[in-house]
């Protein structure tokens, strides 16, 4: 990339099932103000605003960036709206980072949000389309067969998903922003929760959350005096592939493998399990941890579940995944990808509080969307690239 | 302040669907695909040459979520590609591609957009763009909001109903030369003034048509651009700005965001433009944008007929860039400006300066 780019401010709202104490402008402004305060800058210091969210129908407003411009201090500035399905929070951060990397702007505010309680995402996902098979099962119903395929392919035993469900919720207890705080969770509680989409049980699925995330991205000459050291962008990439065609590997999509190869190539990562200190990876359903461990090259094909089972991805393991509690603990859809990118930055800045991995220097942020066909990733580090 | 030098990137190919009131037998994908084929065929390029793909569309026209996904599936991203989508006019998708190309790693990009306004009631749909707490529940139509703006302009003594008719007559007459135009007419301004009011002071002729359409552009950098197009239309500056959403807080007779974007895009530096493609869905908005762009009488405005001749929502802005670029390829223009708008009463505006020469590429940024 042409210019160096760093995260100098992060902000997120309390992630809850209903944020009926704020409007949508109030929600995004809460995250943005926190990010500005963390960066030690004011609204006037921001050159442009890049905002992302999942489908407009989730709240029932069309192109909401138009009405959100004043709440985000964007009046008189460029305001840009990204929508790339579930990966959008990550893609939005990348579009903002490219504005800095390309030398267009010095300091960009990027924001992502979802206020799921304002509408019904399940309905919005299931609007009948002419000549298309109706998908009335929600995202879990779409992904459950892919999980079954993974289990058959890898020989993974049934309890692996439950390990992830417990681990991420215990991590969430260390994150005051997380939506789900389930102090009593254990394998038995997950196993006894209701079956939603075989093999996924209720507690193996993400919640439906309201929330927003924001970051201030800056060029090397505009770092200012942030509260914590900058998180430098070492690599970033997006990849997409078609939804379905004969022979497509939906368990370990090629777009995911090529996206991570691009990002790791830029960041000089050749042995991810050794070199990446901590990862925030989009795991909305428990089984996606072992699946993405393989897709992202942290484990050989068929071996991801063994890493999960060994405890390697727990906070005290050698490759902690989703110390924040991840998507399994908070899912404001449009913001979920940005939260992964943001939490990765928090780790290398040393500002993650109780869920901080001591000495984290290099972190991966990952988001995916659609039918596992859209990917956005970045690697951020404490050292200047 | 002086803007830093930019990497020369040019518009080298452009295609659009024939704009029609209703595509009765083709869905969005079927409308788009021939356009994508044409934009590659025109320069002998293929999808494999594209380092990036970016599209603009909105779910609310289709009435279903993820409408960009089926289009992308049809365009075909296999092997996997770097790709992105904006819930904005395709002109903004072009901006995203241009930004990425500035970093130097990508030499060519495909940009496309599509939208069919015919399946739903576009006036009701666009009301959902408004602030959802106070304004949208009143369901004001975009025509009613535009009429408030037109009346403000007339009350300020800066336009007359006769001038609106002149704008409409000139655009629709120019559209005679545009094989993709939807509404063409040789009616004189005097004849148009016999129209009934739709919402006073706007008569039928001052309104855009309802259009189904799609468009695509290929951007290329440096030598790649010269290889594909003998006389590329170099983007010497591009910028966009937004205003507040609250109509009561705006001077609707002015477009400060257009003026600022134009300044940042370097429009007011260097030689004056000889041609402009302005995205003004309502006749009076052309007058506002012309003023913001400081276009003199010598400038040819909207030789395509503009949005008054065809207004495919989500593509009309991208088409302005394509139409302006095509005039530069044909040596009918040396320097041109294209403009795209979004939101009620020109809330958000993009300005793109195109030049037959790739010298002095400036603009963008703060």
XYZ file of C-alpha atoms in Angstrom:
751
model
C 0.000 0.000 0.000
C 1.089 3.502 -0.708
C 0.748 5.158 2.704
C 0.880 3.623 6.162
C -2.441 3.525 8.005
C -3.128 2.999 11.703
C -6.061 2.653 14.065
C -5.772 5.491 16.583
C -9.226 5.347 18.159
C -11.860 2.702 18.839
C -15.354 2.942 20.261
C -18.282 0.624 20.714
C -21.676 0.855 22.318
C -23.028 -1.472 24.925
C -24.271 -4.382 22.817
C -27.711 -5.395 23.978
C -30.868 -7.112 22.684
C -32.704 -3.786 22.745
C -31.096 -0.376 22.906
C -34.413 1.408 23.231
C -32.713 4.177 25.185
C -31.298 5.581 21.918
C -32.420 6.277 18.350
C -30.317 5.033 15.427
C -28.490 8.401 15.237
C -27.959 8.182 19.007
C -26.537 4.684 18.698
C -24.000 5.463 15.973
C -23.021 8.728 17.665
C -22.345 6.881 20.932
C -19.777 4.656 19.210
C -18.311 7.516 17.152
C -17.849 9.787 20.164
C -16.090 7.003 22.053
C -13.732 6.463 19.113
C -12.983 10.200 18.836
C -12.293 10.413 22.577
C -9.994 7.396 22.395
C -8.127 8.997 19.488
C -7.980 12.334 21.280
C -9.507 14.172 18.315
C -12.668 16.189 17.709
C -15.279 16.123 14.962
C -13.398 18.845 13.038
C -10.321 16.624 12.818
C -12.191 14.033 10.761
C -11.854 14.325 6.962
C -14.433 11.741 5.876
C -16.945 9.244 7.246
C -17.367 5.683 5.954
C -20.404 3.830 7.273
C -21.584 0.268 6.789
C -24.507 -1.901 7.749
C -26.260 -5.040 6.582
C -29.446 -4.838 4.453
C -31.450 -1.637 4.865
C -34.559 -3.724 5.475
C -33.190 -4.765 8.860
C -34.366 -1.404 10.195
C -36.815 -0.477 7.452
C -34.905 2.596 6.277
C -33.445 3.115 2.809
C -29.857 4.398 2.518
C -29.828 5.550 6.170
C -26.447 7.260 5.783
C -28.357 10.220 4.341
C -30.248 10.868 7.555
C -27.274 9.918 9.765
C -24.909 12.499 8.217
C -25.449 15.192 10.861
C -25.225 12.769 13.808
C -21.829 11.632 12.547
C -20.476 15.114 11.933
C -20.322 14.408 8.210
C -21.929 17.625 6.963
C -19.591 19.225 4.423
C -17.469 16.073 4.260
C -17.451 12.955 2.095
C -19.807 10.301 3.487
C -19.649 6.830 2.021
C -21.919 3.814 2.518
C -20.742 0.230 2.149
C -22.933 -2.884 1.991
C -21.335 -6.285 1.393
C -23.675 -8.617 3.386
C -22.404 -10.007 6.719
C -18.796 -9.092 5.973
C -19.827 -5.430 5.752
C -18.345 -4.321 9.065
C -14.953 -5.539 7.900
C -15.342 -4.229 4.340
C -16.356 -0.823 5.697
C -13.170 -0.599 7.760
C -11.170 -1.589 4.676
C -12.796 1.061 2.452
C -11.929 3.627 5.137
C -8.362 2.299 5.444
C -7.908 2.539 1.674
C -8.848 6.243 1.802
C -5.853 6.705 4.093
C -3.568 4.236 2.298
C -4.285 5.899 -1.062
C -3.353 9.256 0.413
C -6.814 10.753 -0.136
C -7.457 11.589 3.526
C -5.412 11.928 6.706
C -8.028 10.903 9.246
C -11.200 8.912 8.563
C -14.023 7.941 10.902
C -15.549 4.570 10.115
C -18.762 3.346 11.725
C -20.923 0.233 11.461
C -24.154 -0.604 13.213
C -27.316 -2.637 13.394
C -30.401 -1.944 15.450
C -32.056 -5.283 15.067
C -34.738 -4.560 17.635
C -36.181 -1.851 15.356
C -37.303 -4.467 12.888
C -37.180 -8.167 12.233
C -34.047 -9.432 10.543
C -35.557 -12.872 10.100
C -38.383 -11.342 8.071
C -35.996 -9.146 6.128
C -33.913 -12.195 5.181
C -36.949 -14.087 3.976
C -38.767 -11.784 1.547
C -40.012 -14.059 -1.242
C -38.228 -13.430 -4.542
C -39.589 -14.440 -7.934
C -37.984 -17.579 -9.345
C -35.940 -18.148 -6.172
C -36.371 -20.891 -3.626
C -37.572 -19.245 -0.391
C -35.020 -19.336 2.408
C -37.321 -19.388 5.416
C -34.798 -20.923 7.766
C -32.629 -17.944 8.661
C -28.859 -17.994 8.561
C -28.569 -20.991 10.907
C -30.696 -23.107 8.621
C -28.511 -22.121 5.706
C -25.243 -23.022 7.445
C -26.306 -26.192 9.333
C -25.843 -28.484 6.295
C -22.363 -27.050 5.742
C -21.544 -27.840 9.357
C -22.808 -31.400 8.867
C -20.593 -31.663 5.798
C -17.620 -30.493 7.850
C -18.334 -33.031 10.587
C -18.558 -35.839 8.061
C -15.419 -34.717 6.232
C -13.288 -34.261 9.343
C -14.742 -36.913 11.611
C -15.189 -34.282 14.321
C -17.199 -35.503 17.322
C -20.492 -33.811 18.266
C -19.219 -32.017 21.354
C -16.719 -29.728 19.561
C -19.359 -27.083 18.850
C -20.339 -27.019 22.501
C -16.732 -26.341 23.540
C -16.704 -23.209 21.369
C -20.111 -22.112 22.671
C -18.878 -22.293 26.273
C -15.415 -20.814 25.627
C -16.693 -17.718 23.810
C -19.378 -17.038 26.443
C -16.853 -17.339 29.259
C -14.644 -14.879 27.368
C -17.627 -12.526 27.083
C -17.791 -12.311 30.878
C -14.513 -10.379 30.615
C -15.967 -7.923 28.082
C -18.363 -5.365 29.596
C -19.719 -4.437 26.135
C -20.762 -8.001 25.240
C -24.465 -8.744 24.893
C -24.590 -12.230 26.440
C -23.282 -12.622 29.957
C -23.975 -16.222 30.973
C -21.881 -16.895 34.091
C -23.344 -20.375 34.614
C -22.736 -21.684 31.102
C -21.182 -25.129 30.741
C -21.185 -27.994 28.246
C -24.290 -29.521 29.822
C -26.283 -26.278 29.567
C -25.417 -26.027 25.865
C -26.255 -29.695 25.284
C -29.619 -29.285 26.991
C -30.584 -26.134 25.063
C -33.181 -26.559 22.366
C -32.179 -27.863 18.938
C -32.641 -25.108 16.349
C -31.042 -26.415 13.171
C -29.503 -29.853 13.603
C -26.683 -30.001 14.734
C -26.900 -26.431 16.065
C -28.521 -25.921 19.437
C -29.825 -22.613 20.765
C -26.694 -21.837 22.756
C -24.486 -22.615 19.744
C -25.995 -19.686 17.822
C -25.309 -15.960 17.984
C -27.806 -13.618 19.630
C -29.658 -10.777 17.881
C -28.170 -7.500 19.089
C -28.369 -3.735 18.842
C -25.049 -1.992 18.686
C -22.476 0.086 16.855
C -18.719 0.117 16.420
C -16.446 2.934 15.293
C -12.772 3.515 14.592
C -10.598 6.484 13.747
C -8.011 5.597 11.101
C -5.071 7.908 10.523
C -2.078 8.337 8.272
C 1.417 8.293 9.734
C 1.481 12.084 9.741
C -1.823 12.424 11.569
C -1.533 9.982 14.472
C -2.010 12.748 17.062
C -1.826 11.774 20.713
C -4.154 8.825 21.122
C -4.823 7.270 24.543
C -3.131 4.045 23.422
C -0.403 3.359 20.835
C -1.566 3.026 17.223
C -2.466 -0.340 15.710
C -0.736 -0.373 12.316
C -2.435 -2.028 9.370
C -0.006 -4.666 8.077
C -2.287 -6.202 5.474
C -5.859 -5.964 4.219
C -7.946 -7.709 1.558
C -11.438 -8.539 0.367
C -12.466 -11.542 -1.723
C -15.789 -12.691 -3.138
C -16.969 -15.797 -4.946
C -20.355 -16.851 -6.387
C -23.104 -18.101 -4.076
C -23.416 -21.537 -5.589
C -22.190 -23.671 -8.429
C -21.366 -27.318 -8.884
C -18.156 -28.176 -7.111
C -18.037 -25.099 -4.899
C -16.500 -25.930 -1.526
C -18.895 -24.255 0.878
C -17.143 -25.737 3.910
C -13.766 -24.178 3.167
C -14.403 -21.550 0.472
C -11.571 -20.709 -1.887
C -12.299 -16.969 -1.481
C -11.496 -17.275 2.234
C -8.269 -19.147 1.583
C -7.114 -16.656 -1.044
C -8.126 -13.649 1.041
C -6.071 -14.797 4.021
C -3.144 -15.707 1.764
C -3.198 -12.142 0.403
C -3.389 -10.560 3.872
C -0.724 -12.797 5.391
C 1.461 -12.203 2.326
C 1.277 -8.443 2.864
C 1.966 -8.856 6.591
C 4.813 -11.339 6.134
C 2.976 -14.075 8.014
C 4.033 -17.561 6.909
C 3.282 -19.536 10.095
C 0.023 -18.051 11.399
C -0.272 -20.191 14.510
C 3.142 -19.017 15.674
C 3.143 -15.465 14.372
C -0.412 -14.306 15.059
C -0.810 -13.644 18.772
C -4.572 -13.342 18.871
C -7.431 -13.490 16.376
C -10.956 -12.130 16.235
C -12.744 -14.313 13.718
C -16.389 -14.167 12.629
C -17.910 -17.237 14.318
C -21.701 -16.782 14.427
C -22.329 -20.493 14.952
C -20.066 -22.577 17.168
C -18.769 -24.935 14.490
C -17.377 -22.105 12.430
C -14.378 -21.945 14.760
C -12.890 -25.283 13.681
C -14.021 -24.659 10.098
C -12.270 -21.283 9.916
C -9.198 -22.605 11.755
C -8.673 -24.766 8.675
C -9.801 -22.217 6.084
C -7.434 -19.589 7.523
C -4.464 -21.933 7.695
C -4.166 -22.226 11.482
C -4.728 -25.984 11.132
C -4.394 -28.564 8.374
C -7.627 -29.703 6.671
C -9.556 -31.972 9.031
C -7.483 -30.921 12.039
C -9.219 -27.711 13.144
C -11.518 -29.413 15.631
C -8.533 -30.950 17.393
C -7.123 -27.477 18.025
C -10.434 -26.390 19.509
C -10.664 -29.543 21.624
C -7.088 -29.097 22.899
C -7.890 -25.653 24.287
C -5.443 -23.938 21.922
C -8.044 -21.272 21.054
C -8.927 -20.443 24.660
C -7.509 -17.320 26.251
C -4.735 -19.367 27.871
C -4.063 -21.367 24.701
C -1.333 -20.656 22.164
C -3.687 -19.105 19.591
C -6.549 -17.386 21.431
C -9.589 -16.790 19.247
C -12.376 -14.342 20.114
C -11.280 -13.198 23.550
C -14.047 -10.581 23.347
C -16.697 -13.307 23.275
C -17.009 -12.904 19.519
C -20.134 -12.973 17.392
C -21.466 -15.830 19.532
C -21.809 -13.341 22.394
C -22.872 -10.181 20.493
C -24.268 -9.864 16.982
C -25.288 -6.402 15.788
C -25.007 -7.825 12.263
C -23.684 -4.839 10.322
C -21.250 -4.015 13.136
C -20.163 -7.592 13.912
C -17.382 -7.602 11.311
C -16.095 -4.201 12.402
C -16.065 -5.390 16.018
C -13.718 -8.184 14.969
C -11.390 -5.677 13.274
C -11.693 -3.302 16.225
C -11.056 -5.975 18.869
C -7.941 -7.080 16.959
C -6.729 -3.464 17.088
C -7.551 -3.237 20.820
C -5.376 -6.272 21.512
C -2.253 -4.907 19.812
C -2.855 -1.505 21.423
C -3.041 -3.191 24.833
C -6.443 -1.718 25.673
C -8.596 -4.865 25.896
C -8.832 -4.845 29.697
C -9.790 -8.162 31.241
C -9.765 -9.957 27.893
C -6.334 -8.614 26.913
C -3.729 -11.138 25.767
C -0.527 -9.948 27.383
C 2.063 -8.774 24.917
C -0.111 -9.209 21.810
C 1.865 -7.733 18.897
C 0.113 -9.046 15.788
C -3.623 -9.784 15.427
C -6.024 -10.950 12.745
C -9.486 -9.428 12.254
C -11.852 -11.447 10.036
C -15.392 -11.114 8.706
C -17.468 -13.182 6.321
C -20.898 -12.869 4.835
C -23.555 -14.160 2.472
C -23.401 -17.937 2.046
C -19.709 -17.924 3.117
C -18.818 -16.131 -0.111
C -17.737 -12.644 0.994
C -14.560 -12.204 3.022
C -12.818 -9.185 4.527
C -9.680 -9.391 6.671
C -6.898 -7.335 8.094
C -3.772 -7.929 10.135
C -2.864 -5.182 12.591
C 0.319 -4.899 14.597
C 1.942 -2.921 17.387
C 5.043 -2.356 15.247
C 5.148 0.004 12.292
C 5.174 -2.101 9.096
C -4.107 24.134 -0.150
C -2.667 22.283 -3.084
C -3.872 18.743 -3.591
C -1.255 16.021 -3.938
C -0.578 14.454 -7.316
C -2.759 11.480 -8.153
C -2.150 8.427 -10.282
C -3.700 8.934 -13.723
C -6.790 6.731 -14.056
C -9.180 6.981 -16.996
C -12.659 5.989 -18.034
C -12.001 3.739 -21.034
C -15.299 1.952 -21.639
C -18.953 2.642 -20.962
C -22.180 0.819 -21.725
C -25.761 1.251 -20.650
C -29.057 -0.477 -21.156
C -31.626 1.253 -23.320
C -33.596 3.195 -20.722
C -37.264 2.241 -20.617
C -40.300 2.902 -18.452
C -40.756 -0.769 -17.732
C -38.572 -3.768 -18.437
C -41.478 -6.175 -18.579
C -39.638 -9.357 -19.434
C -36.165 -8.958 -17.935
C -35.166 -8.898 -14.284
C -32.234 -6.880 -12.894
C -29.659 -9.516 -13.774
C -30.972 -9.962 -17.313
C -30.919 -6.197 -17.736
C -27.350 -5.919 -16.485
C -25.582 -8.812 -18.176
C -25.651 -7.548 -21.796
C -24.332 -4.222 -20.504
C -21.381 -5.908 -18.793
C -20.658 -7.938 -21.936
C -20.787 -4.787 -24.041
C -18.493 -2.774 -21.781
C -15.788 -5.440 -22.167
C -16.385 -6.132 -25.865
C -16.014 -2.444 -26.738
C -12.330 -2.515 -25.731
C -11.504 -6.175 -26.198
C -11.072 -6.663 -22.453
C -12.430 -9.369 -20.188
C -13.330 -9.915 -16.599
C -9.944 -11.557 -16.099
C -8.267 -8.200 -16.721
C -10.116 -6.598 -13.812
C -8.223 -6.248 -10.527
C -11.314 -5.009 -8.731
C -15.081 -5.022 -9.163
C -17.406 -2.550 -7.471
C -21.162 -2.108 -7.860
C -23.911 0.235 -6.710
C -27.544 -0.719 -6.150
C -30.271 -0.582 -3.541
C -32.328 -3.388 -2.038
C -35.395 -1.185 -1.727
C -36.002 -1.044 -5.480
C -35.906 -4.821 -5.737
C -37.895 -5.308 -2.555
C -35.544 -7.955 -1.177
C -32.273 -8.094 0.742
C -28.856 -8.646 -0.852
C -29.998 -7.704 -4.351
C -26.388 -7.104 -5.345
C -25.563 -10.763 -4.720
C -27.536 -12.231 -7.621
C -26.047 -9.611 -9.935
C -22.531 -10.445 -8.770
C -23.225 -14.154 -9.199
C -24.185 -13.487 -12.812
C -21.171 -11.270 -13.499
C -19.222 -14.215 -12.145
C -16.454 -13.920 -9.579
C -14.616 -17.170 -10.188
C -11.803 -17.566 -9.421
C -12.503 -15.361 -6.370
C -11.907 -11.630 -6.811
C -11.466 -8.453 -4.842
C -14.961 -7.013 -4.924
C -17.124 -4.532 -3.055
C -20.598 -3.003 -3.154
C -22.054 0.341 -2.146
C -25.692 1.047 -1.381
C -25.242 4.201 -3.475
C -25.347 5.334 -7.085
C -22.775 3.614 -9.286
C -20.851 6.907 -9.452
C -19.828 6.267 -5.845
C -18.817 2.698 -6.708
C -16.578 4.279 -9.350
C -15.127 6.512 -6.640
C -14.255 3.476 -4.481
C -12.524 1.808 -7.432
C -10.627 5.016 -8.255
C -9.395 5.250 -4.642
C -8.143 1.659 -4.692
C -6.382 2.234 -8.020
C -4.514 5.183 -6.486
C -2.485 2.705 -4.411
C -0.908 1.375 -7.589
C -1.551 -2.349 -7.263
C -4.579 -2.456 -9.568
C -4.544 -1.338 -13.201
C -8.171 -1.966 -14.203
C -11.560 -2.140 -12.523
C -15.144 -2.898 -13.498
C -17.868 -0.670 -12.078
C -21.567 -1.303 -12.619
C -24.972 -0.390 -11.275
C -28.572 -1.273 -11.926
C -32.052 -0.490 -10.785
C -35.624 -1.045 -11.866
C -38.066 1.519 -10.575
C -41.045 -0.059 -12.336
C -41.893 -2.985 -10.009
C -42.821 -0.709 -7.081
C -43.975 2.830 -6.446
C -40.688 4.717 -6.578
C -42.163 7.829 -4.950
C -43.161 5.798 -1.901
C -39.863 3.930 -1.876
C -37.776 7.111 -1.943
C -39.768 8.461 1.010
C -38.054 5.718 3.032
C -34.727 7.534 2.498
C -35.927 10.218 4.873
C -35.243 10.441 8.582
C -37.296 7.527 9.959
C -38.487 9.263 13.131
C -39.898 12.590 11.944
C -40.016 12.926 8.155
C -40.522 9.462 6.677
C -43.740 8.778 8.657
C -45.283 11.699 6.743
C -44.467 9.903 3.437
C -43.574 13.051 1.501
C -42.955 12.153 -2.128
C -39.694 13.235 -3.764
C -41.803 15.330 -6.151
C -43.323 17.275 -3.261
C -39.890 17.899 -1.726
C -38.480 18.963 -5.085
C -41.433 21.320 -5.506
C -40.565 23.010 -2.211
C -37.056 23.489 -3.542
C -38.290 24.838 -6.892
C -40.628 27.270 -5.159
C -37.797 28.488 -2.932
C -35.743 29.117 -6.053
C -38.576 31.042 -7.706
C -39.287 33.020 -4.521
C -35.605 33.987 -4.398
C -35.922 35.390 -7.901
C -33.409 32.897 -9.279
C -35.699 30.937 -11.568
C -38.991 31.244 -13.360
C -41.415 28.586 -14.525
C -40.420 29.587 -18.058
C -36.788 28.755 -17.294
C -37.769 25.335 -15.965
C -39.605 24.700 -19.230
C -36.533 25.819 -21.179
C -34.336 23.353 -19.278
C -36.793 20.539 -19.956
C -37.167 21.431 -23.626
C -33.414 21.614 -24.196
C -32.671 18.286 -22.448
C -35.424 16.356 -24.193
C -34.540 17.819 -27.545
C -30.865 16.897 -27.048
C -32.016 13.388 -26.146
C -33.027 12.939 -29.819
C -29.375 12.145 -30.474
C -29.199 9.612 -27.640
C -30.339 6.141 -28.742
C -30.679 5.066 -25.092
C -32.921 7.948 -24.044
C -36.380 7.214 -22.747
C -38.164 10.561 -23.160
C -37.464 12.716 -26.207
C -39.460 15.696 -27.415
C -39.249 18.676 -29.736
C -41.863 20.591 -27.780
C -41.005 24.262 -27.261
C -40.889 25.779 -23.790
C -44.099 27.628 -24.634
C -45.842 24.366 -25.460
C -44.538 22.727 -22.272
C -45.967 25.509 -20.145
C -49.410 24.250 -21.107
C -48.746 21.158 -18.946
C -50.728 20.735 -15.757
C -48.966 21.116 -12.435
C -48.032 17.840 -10.766
C -47.043 19.636 -7.583
C -46.841 23.412 -8.105
C -44.601 24.931 -9.316
C -43.493 21.692 -11.019
C -45.324 20.760 -14.192
C -45.069 17.345 -15.789
C -42.085 18.339 -17.966
C -39.987 19.385 -14.945
C -40.114 15.846 -13.521
C -37.821 12.936 -14.406
C -39.298 9.861 -16.032
C -39.528 6.593 -14.103
C -36.880 4.358 -15.585
C -35.478 0.843 -15.520
C -31.800 0.778 -16.370
C -28.257 -0.412 -15.846
C -24.783 0.849 -16.684
C -21.153 -0.258 -16.564
C -17.771 1.445 -16.836
C -14.211 0.168 -17.056
C -11.500 2.231 -15.390
C -7.864 1.751 -16.355
C -4.591 3.279 -15.243
C -1.624 4.563 -17.231
C -0.515 2.497 -20.217
C -3.404 0.092 -19.778
C -5.797 2.954 -20.450
C -3.961 3.941 -23.660
C -3.921 0.360 -24.797
C -7.706 0.100 -24.556
C -8.709 3.602 -25.641
C -6.867 5.855 -28.063
C -8.042 8.997 -26.301
C -8.876 8.011 -22.709
C -10.972 10.269 -20.499
C -8.580 10.887 -17.622
C -10.082 11.518 -14.208
C -8.128 14.593 -13.152
C -10.153 15.067 -9.986
C -13.069 13.453 -8.161
C -14.680 14.281 -4.824
C -18.026 14.040 -3.082
C -19.656 15.867 -0.173
C -22.858 15.575 1.848
C -25.120 18.183 3.463
C -27.366 17.901 6.454
C -30.484 15.803 6.030
C -32.770 18.298 7.750
C -34.375 20.207 4.871
C -35.269 23.088 7.192
C -31.585 23.591 7.966
C -30.562 23.925 4.306
C -30.730 26.781 1.830
C -32.412 24.717 -0.853
C -31.604 27.283 -3.528
C -27.895 26.496 -3.236
C -25.785 23.342 -3.479
C -22.748 24.005 -1.291
C -21.794 20.327 -1.338
C -21.581 20.401 -5.143
C -19.501 23.579 -5.037
C -17.129 22.129 -2.429
C -16.772 18.808 -4.254
C -16.056 20.727 -7.474
C -13.389 22.796 -5.747
C -11.754 19.694 -4.258
C -11.892 17.960 -7.619
C -9.953 20.839 -9.133
C -12.769 22.027 -11.396
C -11.924 25.672 -10.827
C -8.219 25.220 -11.600
C -6.830 24.898 -15.106
C -8.753 25.513 -18.292
C -12.548 25.745 -18.133
C -14.626 22.714 -19.059
C -16.435 22.741 -22.378
C -19.019 20.108 -21.475
C -21.029 19.054 -18.434
C -23.208 16.066 -17.668
C -25.317 17.053 -14.703
C -27.454 14.656 -12.654
C -30.486 16.868 -12.084
C -33.630 14.757 -11.890
C -35.818 17.871 -11.649
C -35.469 20.761 -14.097
C -34.842 23.434 -11.468
C -32.007 21.344 -9.989
C -30.006 21.806 -13.183
C -30.052 25.557 -12.542
C -28.805 25.048 -8.977
C -26.033 22.657 -9.997
C -24.942 24.834 -12.953
C -24.477 27.712 -10.546
C -22.552 25.560 -8.037
C -20.276 24.317 -10.841
C -19.916 27.867 -12.180
C -20.728 26.715 -15.706
C -20.664 29.542 -18.238
C -22.955 29.879 -21.237
C -20.312 28.382 -23.523
C -20.515 25.009 -21.757
C -22.580 22.317 -23.413
C -24.825 20.914 -20.687
C -26.334 17.433 -20.897
C -25.923 16.532 -24.565
C -27.329 13.130 -23.544
C -30.589 14.671 -22.342
C -29.618 14.103 -18.715
C -31.855 12.670 -16.043
C -34.882 14.420 -17.573
C -34.574 12.080 -20.553
C -33.882 8.928 -18.495
C -33.531 8.549 -14.730
C -32.562 4.986 -13.825
C -32.216 5.247 -10.052
C -28.754 4.078 -8.866
C -27.312 4.329 -12.410
C -28.158 7.877 -13.499
C -25.056 9.317 -11.816
C -22.688 6.698 -13.240
C -24.213 7.312 -16.681
C -23.329 11.003 -16.431
C -19.652 10.026 -16.042
C -19.911 7.590 -18.948
C -21.635 10.110 -21.231
C -19.053 12.795 -20.475
C -16.180 10.341 -21.045
C -17.631 9.244 -24.380
C -17.531 12.897 -25.590
C -13.832 13.048 -24.726
C -13.093 9.792 -26.576
C -14.888 11.245 -29.609
C -12.853 14.475 -29.372
C -16.067 16.420 -28.918
C -14.714 17.647 -25.589
C -11.280 18.465 -24.200
C -12.298 18.843 -20.582
C -15.640 17.853 -19.074
C -17.330 17.661 -15.710
C -19.761 14.963 -14.600
C -22.004 15.243 -11.560
C -24.025 12.708 -9.569
C -26.505 13.313 -6.781
C -28.216 11.331 -4.051
C -30.790 12.015 -1.369
C -33.654 14.503 -1.198
C -33.172 17.896 -2.881
C -29.527 17.336 -3.889
C -28.367 16.371 -0.373
C -25.233 14.523 -1.494
C -23.166 15.306 -4.582
C -20.189 13.901 -6.447
C -18.127 15.802 -9.001
C -15.767 14.134 -11.470
C -13.502 16.149 -13.780
C -12.451 14.388 -16.978
C -9.715 15.512 -19.325
C -8.252 14.444 -22.651
C -4.832 15.036 -21.090
C -3.499 13.134 -18.081
C -1.395 16.062 -16.836
C -2.048 17.723 -13.479
C -4.184 15.105 -11.846
C -5.420 16.724 -8.642
C -8.241 16.767 -6.188
C -10.018 14.667 -3.655
C -9.414 14.837 0.012
C -9.201 17.443 2.670
